[in-house]
PDB file of C-alpha atoms in Angstrom:
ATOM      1  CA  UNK A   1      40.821  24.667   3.478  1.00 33.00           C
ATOM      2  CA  UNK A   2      40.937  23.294   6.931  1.00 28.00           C
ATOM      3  CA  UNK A   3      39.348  25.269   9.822  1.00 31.00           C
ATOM      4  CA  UNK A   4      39.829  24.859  13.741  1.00 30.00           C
ATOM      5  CA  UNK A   5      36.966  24.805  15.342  1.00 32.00           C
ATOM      6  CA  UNK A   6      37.520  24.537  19.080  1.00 29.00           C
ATOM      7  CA  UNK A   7      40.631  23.322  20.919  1.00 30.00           C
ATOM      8  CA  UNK A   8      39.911  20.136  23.267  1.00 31.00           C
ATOM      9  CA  UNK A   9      43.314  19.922  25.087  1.00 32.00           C
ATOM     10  CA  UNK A  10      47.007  21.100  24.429  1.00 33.00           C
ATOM     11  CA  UNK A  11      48.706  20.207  21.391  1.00 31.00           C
ATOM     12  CA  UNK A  12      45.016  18.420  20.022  1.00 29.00           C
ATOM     13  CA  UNK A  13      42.442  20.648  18.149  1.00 30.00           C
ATOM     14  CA  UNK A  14      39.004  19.174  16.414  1.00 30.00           C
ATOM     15  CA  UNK A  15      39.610  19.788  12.500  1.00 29.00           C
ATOM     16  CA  UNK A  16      36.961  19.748   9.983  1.00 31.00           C
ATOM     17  CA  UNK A  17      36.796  21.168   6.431  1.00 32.00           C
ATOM     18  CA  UNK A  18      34.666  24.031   6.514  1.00 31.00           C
ATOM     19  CA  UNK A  19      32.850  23.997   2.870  1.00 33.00           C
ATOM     20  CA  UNK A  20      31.145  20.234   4.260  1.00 36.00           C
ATOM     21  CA  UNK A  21      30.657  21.953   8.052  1.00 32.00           C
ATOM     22  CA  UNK A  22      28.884  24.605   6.672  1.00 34.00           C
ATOM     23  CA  UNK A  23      26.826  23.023   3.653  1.00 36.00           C
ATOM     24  CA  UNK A  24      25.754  20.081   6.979  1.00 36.00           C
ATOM     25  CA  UNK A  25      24.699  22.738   9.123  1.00 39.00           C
ATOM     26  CA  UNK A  26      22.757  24.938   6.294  1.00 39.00           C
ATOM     27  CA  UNK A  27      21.183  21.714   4.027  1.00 52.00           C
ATOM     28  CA  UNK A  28      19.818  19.623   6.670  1.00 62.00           C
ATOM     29  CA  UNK A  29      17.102  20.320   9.398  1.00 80.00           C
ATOM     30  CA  UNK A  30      16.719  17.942  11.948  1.00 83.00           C
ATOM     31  CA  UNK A  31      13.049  17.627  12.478  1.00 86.00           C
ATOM     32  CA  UNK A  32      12.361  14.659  14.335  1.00 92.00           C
ATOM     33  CA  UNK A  33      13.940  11.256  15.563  1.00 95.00           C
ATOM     34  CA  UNK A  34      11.674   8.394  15.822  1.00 97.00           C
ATOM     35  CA  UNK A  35      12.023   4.678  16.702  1.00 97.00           C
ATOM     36  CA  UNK A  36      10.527   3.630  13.119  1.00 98.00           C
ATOM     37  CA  UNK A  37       9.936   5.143   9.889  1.00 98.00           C
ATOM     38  CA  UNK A  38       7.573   4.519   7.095  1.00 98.00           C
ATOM     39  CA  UNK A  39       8.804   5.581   3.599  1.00 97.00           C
ATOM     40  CA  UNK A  40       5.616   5.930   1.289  1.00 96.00           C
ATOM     41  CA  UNK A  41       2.036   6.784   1.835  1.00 97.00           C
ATOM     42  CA  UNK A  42       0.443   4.430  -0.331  1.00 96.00           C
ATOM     43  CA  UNK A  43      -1.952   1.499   1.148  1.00 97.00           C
ATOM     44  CA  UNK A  44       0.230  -0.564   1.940  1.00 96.00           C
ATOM     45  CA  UNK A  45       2.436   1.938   3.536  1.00 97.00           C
ATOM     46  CA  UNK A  46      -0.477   3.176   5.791  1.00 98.00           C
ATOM     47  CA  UNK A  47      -1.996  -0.076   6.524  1.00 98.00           C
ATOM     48  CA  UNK A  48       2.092  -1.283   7.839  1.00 98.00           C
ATOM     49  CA  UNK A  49       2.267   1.985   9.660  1.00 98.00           C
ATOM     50  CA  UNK A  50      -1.218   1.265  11.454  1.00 98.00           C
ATOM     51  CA  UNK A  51      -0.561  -1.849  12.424  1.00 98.00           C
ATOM     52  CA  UNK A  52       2.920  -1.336  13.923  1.00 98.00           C
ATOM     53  CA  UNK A  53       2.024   1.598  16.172  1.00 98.00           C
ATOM     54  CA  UNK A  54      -1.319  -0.932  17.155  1.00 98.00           C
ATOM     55  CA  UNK A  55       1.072  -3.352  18.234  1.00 98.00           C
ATOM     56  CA  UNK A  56       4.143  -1.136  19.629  1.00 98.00           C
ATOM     57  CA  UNK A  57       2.335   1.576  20.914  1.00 97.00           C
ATOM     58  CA  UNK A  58       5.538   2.294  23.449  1.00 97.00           C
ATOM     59  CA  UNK A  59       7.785   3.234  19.936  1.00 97.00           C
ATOM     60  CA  UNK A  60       7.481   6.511  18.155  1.00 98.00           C
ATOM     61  CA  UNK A  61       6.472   6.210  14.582  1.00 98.00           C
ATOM     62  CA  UNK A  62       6.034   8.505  11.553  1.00 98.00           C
ATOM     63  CA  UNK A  63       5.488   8.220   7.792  1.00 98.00           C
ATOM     64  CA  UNK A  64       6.762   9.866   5.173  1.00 98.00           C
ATOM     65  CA  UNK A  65       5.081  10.513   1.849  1.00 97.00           C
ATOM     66  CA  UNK A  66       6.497  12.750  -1.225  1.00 95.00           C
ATOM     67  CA  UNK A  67       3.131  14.054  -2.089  1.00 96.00           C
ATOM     68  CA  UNK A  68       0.955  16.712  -1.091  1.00 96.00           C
ATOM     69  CA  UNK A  69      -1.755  14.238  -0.104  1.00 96.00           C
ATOM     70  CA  UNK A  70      -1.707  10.392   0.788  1.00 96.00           C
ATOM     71  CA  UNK A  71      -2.438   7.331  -1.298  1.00 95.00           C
ATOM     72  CA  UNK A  72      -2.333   9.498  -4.259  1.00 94.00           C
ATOM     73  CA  UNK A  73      -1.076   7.163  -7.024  1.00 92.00           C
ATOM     74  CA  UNK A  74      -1.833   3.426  -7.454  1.00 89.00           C
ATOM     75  CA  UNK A  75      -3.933   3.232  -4.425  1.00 91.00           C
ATOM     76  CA  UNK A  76      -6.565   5.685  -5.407  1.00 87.00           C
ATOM     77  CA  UNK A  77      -6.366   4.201  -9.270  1.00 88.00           C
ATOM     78  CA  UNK A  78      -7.355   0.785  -9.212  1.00 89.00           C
ATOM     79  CA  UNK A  79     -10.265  -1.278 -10.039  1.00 89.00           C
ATOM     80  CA  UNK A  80     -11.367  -1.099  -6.470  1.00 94.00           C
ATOM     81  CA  UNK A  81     -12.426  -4.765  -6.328  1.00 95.00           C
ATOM     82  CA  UNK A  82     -12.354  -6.709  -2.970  1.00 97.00           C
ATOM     83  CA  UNK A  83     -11.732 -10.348  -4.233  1.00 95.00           C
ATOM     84  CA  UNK A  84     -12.934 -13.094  -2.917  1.00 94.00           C
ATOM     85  CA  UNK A  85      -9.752 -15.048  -3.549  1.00 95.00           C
ATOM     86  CA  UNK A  86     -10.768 -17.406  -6.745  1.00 96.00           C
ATOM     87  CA  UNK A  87      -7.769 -17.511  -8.890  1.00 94.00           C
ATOM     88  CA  UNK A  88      -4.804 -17.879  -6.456  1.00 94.00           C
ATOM     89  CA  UNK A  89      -3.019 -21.638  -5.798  1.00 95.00           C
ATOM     90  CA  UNK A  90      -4.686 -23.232  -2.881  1.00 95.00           C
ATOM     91  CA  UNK A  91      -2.695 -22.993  -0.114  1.00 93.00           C
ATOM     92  CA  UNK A  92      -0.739 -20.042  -1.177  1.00 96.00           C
ATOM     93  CA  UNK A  93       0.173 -17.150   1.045  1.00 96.00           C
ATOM     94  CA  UNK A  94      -1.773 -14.860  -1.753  1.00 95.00           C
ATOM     95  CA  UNK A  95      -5.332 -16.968  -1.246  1.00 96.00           C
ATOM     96  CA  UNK A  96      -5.078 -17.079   2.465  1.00 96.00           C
ATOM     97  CA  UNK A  97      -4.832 -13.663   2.643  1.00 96.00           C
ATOM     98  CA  UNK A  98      -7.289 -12.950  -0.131  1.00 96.00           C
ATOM     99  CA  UNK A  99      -9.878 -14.662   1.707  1.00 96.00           C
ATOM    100  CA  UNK A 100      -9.327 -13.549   5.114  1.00 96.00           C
ATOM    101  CA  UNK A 101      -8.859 -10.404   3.769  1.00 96.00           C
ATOM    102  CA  UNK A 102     -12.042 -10.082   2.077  1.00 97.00           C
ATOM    103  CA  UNK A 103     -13.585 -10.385   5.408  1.00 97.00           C
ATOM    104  CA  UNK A 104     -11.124  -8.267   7.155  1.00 97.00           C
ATOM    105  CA  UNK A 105     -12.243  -5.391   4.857  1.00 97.00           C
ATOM    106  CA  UNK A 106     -15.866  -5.932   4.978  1.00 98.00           C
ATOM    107  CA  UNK A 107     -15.734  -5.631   8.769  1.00 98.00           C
ATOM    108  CA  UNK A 108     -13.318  -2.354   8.751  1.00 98.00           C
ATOM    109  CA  UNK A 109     -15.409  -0.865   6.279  1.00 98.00           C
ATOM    110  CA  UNK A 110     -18.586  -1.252   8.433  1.00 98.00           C
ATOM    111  CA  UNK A 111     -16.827  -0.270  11.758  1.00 98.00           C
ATOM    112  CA  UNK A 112     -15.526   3.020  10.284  1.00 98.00           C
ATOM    113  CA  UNK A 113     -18.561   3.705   7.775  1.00 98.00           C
ATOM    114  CA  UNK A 114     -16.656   3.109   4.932  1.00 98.00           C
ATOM    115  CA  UNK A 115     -19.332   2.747   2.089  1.00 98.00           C
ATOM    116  CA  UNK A 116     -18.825   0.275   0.128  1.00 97.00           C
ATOM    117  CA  UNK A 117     -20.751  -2.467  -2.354  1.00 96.00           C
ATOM    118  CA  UNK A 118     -21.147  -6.408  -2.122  1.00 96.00           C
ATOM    119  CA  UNK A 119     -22.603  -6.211  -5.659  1.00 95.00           C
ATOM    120  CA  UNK A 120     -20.836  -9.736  -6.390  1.00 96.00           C
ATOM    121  CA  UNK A 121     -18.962 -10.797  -9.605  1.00 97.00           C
ATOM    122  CA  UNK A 122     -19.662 -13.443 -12.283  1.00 98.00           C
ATOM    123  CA  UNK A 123     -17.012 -15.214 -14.345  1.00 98.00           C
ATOM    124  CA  UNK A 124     -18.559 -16.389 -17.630  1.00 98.00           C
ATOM    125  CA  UNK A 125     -17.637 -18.952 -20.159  1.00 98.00           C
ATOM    126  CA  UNK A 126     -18.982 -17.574 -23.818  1.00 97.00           C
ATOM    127  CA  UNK A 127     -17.470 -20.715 -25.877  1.00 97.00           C
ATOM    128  CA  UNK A 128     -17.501 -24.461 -25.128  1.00 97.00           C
ATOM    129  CA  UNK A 129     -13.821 -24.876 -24.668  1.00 97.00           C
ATOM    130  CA  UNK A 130     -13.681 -22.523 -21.503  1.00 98.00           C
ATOM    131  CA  UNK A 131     -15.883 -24.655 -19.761  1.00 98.00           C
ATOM    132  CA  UNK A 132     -13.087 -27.185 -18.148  1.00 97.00           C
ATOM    133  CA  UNK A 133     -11.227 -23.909 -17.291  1.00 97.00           C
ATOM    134  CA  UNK A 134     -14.381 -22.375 -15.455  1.00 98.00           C
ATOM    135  CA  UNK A 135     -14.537 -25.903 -13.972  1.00 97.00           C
ATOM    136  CA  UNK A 136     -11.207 -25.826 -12.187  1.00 97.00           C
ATOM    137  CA  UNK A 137     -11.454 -22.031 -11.431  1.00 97.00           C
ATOM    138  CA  UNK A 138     -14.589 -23.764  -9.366  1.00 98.00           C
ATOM    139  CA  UNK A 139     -12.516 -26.371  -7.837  1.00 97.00           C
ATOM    140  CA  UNK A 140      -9.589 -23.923  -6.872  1.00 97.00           C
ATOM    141  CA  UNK A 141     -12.129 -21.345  -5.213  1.00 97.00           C
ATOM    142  CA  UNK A 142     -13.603 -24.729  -3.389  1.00 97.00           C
ATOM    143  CA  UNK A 143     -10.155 -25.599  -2.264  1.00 97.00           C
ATOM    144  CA  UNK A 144      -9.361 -21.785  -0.987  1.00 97.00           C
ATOM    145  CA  UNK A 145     -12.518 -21.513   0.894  1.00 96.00           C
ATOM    146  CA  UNK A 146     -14.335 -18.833  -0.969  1.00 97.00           C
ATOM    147  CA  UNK A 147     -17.311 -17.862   0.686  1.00 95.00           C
ATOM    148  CA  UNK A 148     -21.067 -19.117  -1.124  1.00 96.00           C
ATOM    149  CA  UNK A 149     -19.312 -19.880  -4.828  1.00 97.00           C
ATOM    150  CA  UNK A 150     -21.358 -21.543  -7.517  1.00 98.00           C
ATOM    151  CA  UNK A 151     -21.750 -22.748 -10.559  1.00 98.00           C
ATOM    152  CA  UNK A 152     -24.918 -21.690 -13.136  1.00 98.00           C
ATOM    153  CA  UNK A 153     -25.933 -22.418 -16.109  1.00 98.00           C
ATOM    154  CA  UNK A 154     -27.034 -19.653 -18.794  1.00 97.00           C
ATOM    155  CA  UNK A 155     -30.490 -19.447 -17.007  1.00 97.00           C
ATOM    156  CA  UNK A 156     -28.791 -18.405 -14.149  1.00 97.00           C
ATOM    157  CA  UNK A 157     -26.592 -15.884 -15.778  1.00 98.00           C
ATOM    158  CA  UNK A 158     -29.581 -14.029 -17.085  1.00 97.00           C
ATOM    159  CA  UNK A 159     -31.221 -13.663 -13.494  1.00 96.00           C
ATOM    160  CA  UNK A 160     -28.285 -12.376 -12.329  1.00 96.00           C
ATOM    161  CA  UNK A 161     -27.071 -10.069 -15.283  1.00 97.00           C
ATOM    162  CA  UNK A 162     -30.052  -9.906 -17.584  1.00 97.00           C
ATOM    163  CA  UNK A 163     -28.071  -7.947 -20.536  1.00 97.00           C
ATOM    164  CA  UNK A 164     -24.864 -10.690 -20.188  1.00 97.00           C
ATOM    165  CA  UNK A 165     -25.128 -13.811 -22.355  1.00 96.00           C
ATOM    166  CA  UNK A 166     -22.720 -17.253 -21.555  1.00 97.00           C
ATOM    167  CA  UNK A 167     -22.881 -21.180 -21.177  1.00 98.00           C
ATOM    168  CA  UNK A 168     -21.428 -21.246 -17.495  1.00 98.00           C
ATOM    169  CA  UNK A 169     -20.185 -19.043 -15.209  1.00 98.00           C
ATOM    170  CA  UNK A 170     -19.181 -18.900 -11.477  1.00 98.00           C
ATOM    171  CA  UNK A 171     -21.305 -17.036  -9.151  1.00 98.00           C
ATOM    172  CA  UNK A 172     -18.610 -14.960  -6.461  1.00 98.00           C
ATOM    173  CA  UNK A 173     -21.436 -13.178  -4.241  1.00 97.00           C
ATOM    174  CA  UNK A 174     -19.000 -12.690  -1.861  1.00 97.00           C
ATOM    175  CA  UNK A 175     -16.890  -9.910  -3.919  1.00 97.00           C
ATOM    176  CA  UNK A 176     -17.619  -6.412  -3.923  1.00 97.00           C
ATOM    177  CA  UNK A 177     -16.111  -3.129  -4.679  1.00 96.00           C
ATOM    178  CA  UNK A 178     -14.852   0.079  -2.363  1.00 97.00           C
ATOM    179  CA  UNK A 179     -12.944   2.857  -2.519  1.00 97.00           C
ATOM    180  CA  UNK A 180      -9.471   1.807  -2.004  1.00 97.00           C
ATOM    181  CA  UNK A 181      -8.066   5.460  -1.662  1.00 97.00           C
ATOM    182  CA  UNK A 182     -11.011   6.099   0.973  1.00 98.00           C
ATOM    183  CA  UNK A 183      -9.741   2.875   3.479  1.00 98.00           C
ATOM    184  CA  UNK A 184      -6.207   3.975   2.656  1.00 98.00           C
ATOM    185  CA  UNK A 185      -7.119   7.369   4.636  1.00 98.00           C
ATOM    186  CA  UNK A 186      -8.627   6.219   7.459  1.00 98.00           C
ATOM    187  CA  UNK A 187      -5.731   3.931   7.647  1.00 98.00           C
ATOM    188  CA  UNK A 188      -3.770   6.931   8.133  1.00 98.00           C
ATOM    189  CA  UNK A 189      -6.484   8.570  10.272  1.00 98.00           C
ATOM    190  CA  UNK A 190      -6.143   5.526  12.566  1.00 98.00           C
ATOM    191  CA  UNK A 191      -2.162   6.236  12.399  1.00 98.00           C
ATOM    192  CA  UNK A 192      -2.718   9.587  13.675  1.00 98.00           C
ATOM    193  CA  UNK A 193      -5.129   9.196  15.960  1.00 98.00           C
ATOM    194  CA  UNK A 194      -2.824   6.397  17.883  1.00 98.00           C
ATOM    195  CA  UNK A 195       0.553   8.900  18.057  1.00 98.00           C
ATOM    196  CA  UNK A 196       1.565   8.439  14.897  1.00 98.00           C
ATOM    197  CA  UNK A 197       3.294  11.681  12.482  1.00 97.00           C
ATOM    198  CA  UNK A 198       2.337  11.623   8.921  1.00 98.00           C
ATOM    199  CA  UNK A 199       4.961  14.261   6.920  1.00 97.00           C
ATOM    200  CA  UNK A 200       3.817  15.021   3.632  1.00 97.00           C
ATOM    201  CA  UNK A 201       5.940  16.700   0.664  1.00 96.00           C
ATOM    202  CA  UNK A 202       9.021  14.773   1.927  1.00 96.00           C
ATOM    203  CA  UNK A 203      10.389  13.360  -1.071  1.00 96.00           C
ATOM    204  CA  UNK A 204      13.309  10.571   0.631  1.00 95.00           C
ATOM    205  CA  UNK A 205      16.899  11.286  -1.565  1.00 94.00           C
ATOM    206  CA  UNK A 206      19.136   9.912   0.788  1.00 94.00           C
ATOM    207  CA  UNK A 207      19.121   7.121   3.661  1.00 94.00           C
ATOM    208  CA  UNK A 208      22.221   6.937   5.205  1.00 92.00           C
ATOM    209  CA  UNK A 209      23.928   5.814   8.565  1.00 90.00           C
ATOM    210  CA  UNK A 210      24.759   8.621  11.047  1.00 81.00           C
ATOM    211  CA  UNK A 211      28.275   8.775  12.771  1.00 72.00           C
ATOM    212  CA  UNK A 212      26.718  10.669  15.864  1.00 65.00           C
ATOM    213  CA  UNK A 213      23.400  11.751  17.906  1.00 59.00           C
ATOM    214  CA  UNK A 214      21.800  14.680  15.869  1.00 56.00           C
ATOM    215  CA  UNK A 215      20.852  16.169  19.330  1.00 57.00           C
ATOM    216  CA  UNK A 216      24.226  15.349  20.722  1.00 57.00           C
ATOM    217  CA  UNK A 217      22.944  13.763  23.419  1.00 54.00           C
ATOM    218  CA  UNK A 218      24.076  11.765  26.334  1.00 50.00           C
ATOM    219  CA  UNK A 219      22.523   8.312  25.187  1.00 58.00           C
ATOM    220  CA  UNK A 220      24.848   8.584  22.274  1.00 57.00           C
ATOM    221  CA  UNK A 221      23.660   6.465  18.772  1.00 82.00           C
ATOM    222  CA  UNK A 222      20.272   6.339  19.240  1.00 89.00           C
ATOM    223  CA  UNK A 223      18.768   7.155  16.334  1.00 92.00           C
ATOM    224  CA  UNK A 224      21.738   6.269  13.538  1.00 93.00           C
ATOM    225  CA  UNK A 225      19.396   6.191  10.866  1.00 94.00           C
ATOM    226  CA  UNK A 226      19.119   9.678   8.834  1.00 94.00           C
ATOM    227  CA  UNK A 227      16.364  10.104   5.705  1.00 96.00           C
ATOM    228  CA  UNK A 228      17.358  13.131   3.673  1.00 95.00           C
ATOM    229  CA  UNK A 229      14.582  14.964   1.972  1.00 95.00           C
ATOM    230  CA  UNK A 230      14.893  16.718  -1.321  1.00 90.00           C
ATOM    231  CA  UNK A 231      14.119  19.741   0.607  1.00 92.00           C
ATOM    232  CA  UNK A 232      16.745  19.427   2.549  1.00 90.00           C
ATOM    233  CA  UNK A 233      15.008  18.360   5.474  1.00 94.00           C
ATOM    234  CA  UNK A 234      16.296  15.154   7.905  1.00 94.00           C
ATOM    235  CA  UNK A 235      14.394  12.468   9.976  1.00 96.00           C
ATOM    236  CA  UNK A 236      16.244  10.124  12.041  1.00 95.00           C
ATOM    237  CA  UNK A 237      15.445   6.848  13.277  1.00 96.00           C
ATOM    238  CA  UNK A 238      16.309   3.085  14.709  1.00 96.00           C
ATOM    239  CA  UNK A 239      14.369   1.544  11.864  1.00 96.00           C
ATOM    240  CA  UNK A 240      13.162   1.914   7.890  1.00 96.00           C
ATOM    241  CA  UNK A 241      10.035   0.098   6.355  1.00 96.00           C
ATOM    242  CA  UNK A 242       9.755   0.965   2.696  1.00 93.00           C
ATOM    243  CA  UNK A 243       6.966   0.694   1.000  1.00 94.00           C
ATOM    244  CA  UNK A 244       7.706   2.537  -2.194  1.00 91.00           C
ATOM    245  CA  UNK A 245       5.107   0.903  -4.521  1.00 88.00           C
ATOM    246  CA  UNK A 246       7.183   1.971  -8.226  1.00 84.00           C
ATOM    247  CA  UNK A 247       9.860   3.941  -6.070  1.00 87.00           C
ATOM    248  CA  UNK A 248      10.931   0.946  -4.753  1.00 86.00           C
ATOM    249  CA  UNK A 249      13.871   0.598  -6.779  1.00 84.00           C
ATOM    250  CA  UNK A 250      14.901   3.936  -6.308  1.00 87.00           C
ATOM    251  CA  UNK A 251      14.474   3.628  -2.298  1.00 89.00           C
ATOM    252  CA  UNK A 252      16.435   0.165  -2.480  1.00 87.00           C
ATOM    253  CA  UNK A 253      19.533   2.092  -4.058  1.00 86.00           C
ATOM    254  CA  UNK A 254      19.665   5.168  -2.070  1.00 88.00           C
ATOM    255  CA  UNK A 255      19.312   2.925   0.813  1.00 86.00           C
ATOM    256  CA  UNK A 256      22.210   1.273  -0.224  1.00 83.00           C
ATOM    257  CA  UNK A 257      20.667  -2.260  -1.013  1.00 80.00           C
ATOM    258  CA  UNK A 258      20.653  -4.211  -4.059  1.00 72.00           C
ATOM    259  CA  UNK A 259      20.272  -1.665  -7.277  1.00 63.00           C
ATOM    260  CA  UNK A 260      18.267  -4.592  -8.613  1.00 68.00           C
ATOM    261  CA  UNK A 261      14.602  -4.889  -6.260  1.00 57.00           C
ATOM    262  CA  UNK A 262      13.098  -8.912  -7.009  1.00 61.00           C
ATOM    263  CA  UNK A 263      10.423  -7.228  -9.705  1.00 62.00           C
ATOM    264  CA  UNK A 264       9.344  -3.780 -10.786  1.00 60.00           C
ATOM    265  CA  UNK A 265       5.916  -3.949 -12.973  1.00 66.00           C
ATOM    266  CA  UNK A 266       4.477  -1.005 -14.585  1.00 67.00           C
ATOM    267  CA  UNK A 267       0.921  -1.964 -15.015  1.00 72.00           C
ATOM    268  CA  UNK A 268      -2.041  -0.132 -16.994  1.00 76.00           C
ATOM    269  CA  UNK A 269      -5.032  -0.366 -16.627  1.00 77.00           C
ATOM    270  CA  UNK A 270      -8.068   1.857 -18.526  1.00 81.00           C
ATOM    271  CA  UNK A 271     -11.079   2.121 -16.778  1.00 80.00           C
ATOM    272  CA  UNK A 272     -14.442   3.303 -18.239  1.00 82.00           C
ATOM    273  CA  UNK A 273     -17.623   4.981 -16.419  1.00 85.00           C
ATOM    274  CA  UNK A 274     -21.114   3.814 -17.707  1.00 89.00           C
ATOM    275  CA  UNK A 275     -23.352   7.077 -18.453  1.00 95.00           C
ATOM    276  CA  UNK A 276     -26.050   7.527 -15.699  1.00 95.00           C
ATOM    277  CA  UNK A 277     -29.171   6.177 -18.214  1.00 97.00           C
ATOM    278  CA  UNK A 278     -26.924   3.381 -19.401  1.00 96.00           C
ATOM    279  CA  UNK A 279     -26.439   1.644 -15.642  1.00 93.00           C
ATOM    280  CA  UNK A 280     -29.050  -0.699 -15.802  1.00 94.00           C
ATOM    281  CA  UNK A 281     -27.169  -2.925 -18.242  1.00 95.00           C
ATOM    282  CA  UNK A 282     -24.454  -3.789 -15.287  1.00 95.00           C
ATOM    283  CA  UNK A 283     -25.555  -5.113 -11.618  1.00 93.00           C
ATOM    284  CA  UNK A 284     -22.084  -6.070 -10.590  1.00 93.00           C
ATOM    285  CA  UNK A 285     -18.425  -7.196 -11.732  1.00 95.00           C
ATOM    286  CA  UNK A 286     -18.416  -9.361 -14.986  1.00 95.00           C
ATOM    287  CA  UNK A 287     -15.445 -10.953 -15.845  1.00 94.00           C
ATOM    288  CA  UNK A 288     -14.862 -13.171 -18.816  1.00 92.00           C
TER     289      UNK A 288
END
């Protein structure tokens, strides 16, 4: 059924089909235009979102997350280790920014009274034949720069974990564990604080590319970005970061890029909490 909905000069009329009009007009509430947008409210959506709106602080920003709450999944479930950046390939992207990380966090966590524990780790060799492993774990760390890193010998291990037993193990003072969840909030405090909008319970099911101004306004296409929410609710921008964490593959096909993202992992990991009385037998991480 077609509908006219306003003549513009004789003989021409402005046609649309009036089922689409209305379910457009009734679905999808416009409730803000913004230069960029930030699709997830993980970590590593909040830390992006902070640092963009640090460096552009002209451009509007806001950040979307489908929760109730931020950082509410794999952020706020990890082993909340800050590594000192042993393992990686010297020279790799991953171990530069391991160890400049490491420090990064230390001083954020200090500025902004994060608490947090530099209770060092120790990897230990148990049998003879891990020994030339341990050894070039050593030599890697050397090569990446990790701060103090030694090697002990069983003597040492006791001194520093009196209940663990091994031949050789590398002493990583340098590591310590925070709160991942707790620095992923005061990212988006930070956000907030600097102009940014965090929208919560907006669950992105559609990105698409707008054929006009939602306000109808004179500077035509400025925003031609629009992110649908389940809801029913509609941001538009200039430009979408995504950082979906395990909804990236979903974001990548609504978006209308490759149905296929590089890699999508589904790790596990169990955790277990030592019993108040039973604490003394751990002073920091242990890894084998």
């Amino acid at each position: 059924m077609i509908r006219v909905l306003s003549s513009v000069s004789a003989g021409t009329v402005l046609l649309a089909r009036q089922p689409k009009f209305v379910e457009l007009a009734v679905r999808h509430q416009h409730i803000g235009s913004y230069d960029v947008v930030v699709v997830g409210g993980g970590i590593v959506g909040l830390a992006s979102a902070r640092e963009l709106i640090l460096r552009h602080p002209t451009l509007s920003f806001a950040l979307l997350e489908k929760e109730k709450e931020l950082s509410m999944h794999q952020s706020g479930h990890n082993s909340g280790v800050i590594h000192s950046g042993i393992y990686y390939t010297p020279g790799s992207l991953k171990a530069r920014l391991c160890v400049k990380g490491a420090t990064l966090a230390y001083e954020y966590c200090e500025k902004k009274n994060i608490p947090y524990k530099r209770c060092g780790k120790l990897i230990v060799a148990t049998e003879r034949e891990e020994i030339p492993r341990l050894k070039a774990l050593y030599e890697r760390g050397m090569k990446n720069n990790v701060r103090d890193l030694t090697v002990v010998d069983a003597k040492g291990i006791r001194e520093r974990e009196p209940f663990c037993r091994g031949l050789m193990a590398l002493d990583s003072p340098y590591t310590g564990i925070v709160d991942w969840r707790k620095v992923a909030l005061r990212y988006g405090q930070d956000f907030k604080e600097a102009g940014g909008t965090v929208t919560t319970e907006f669950e992105a099911s559609d990105i698409t590319v707008v054929r006009e101004s939602p306000a109808r306004i004179s500077e035509g296409l400025k925003y031609p970005i629009a992110i649908r929410s389940s809801k029913g609710d509609e941001v538009h921008c200039r430009y979408v970061l995504s950082c979906g964490g395990l909804y990236s593959d979903r974001l990548s096909q609504i978006s209308g890029c490759s149905p296929e993202p590089p890699y999508d992992r589904a790790l596990q990991g169990d955790y277990l909490v030592l019993k108040p009385e039973k604490r003394y037998l751990v002073q920091g991480n242990i890894y084998p």
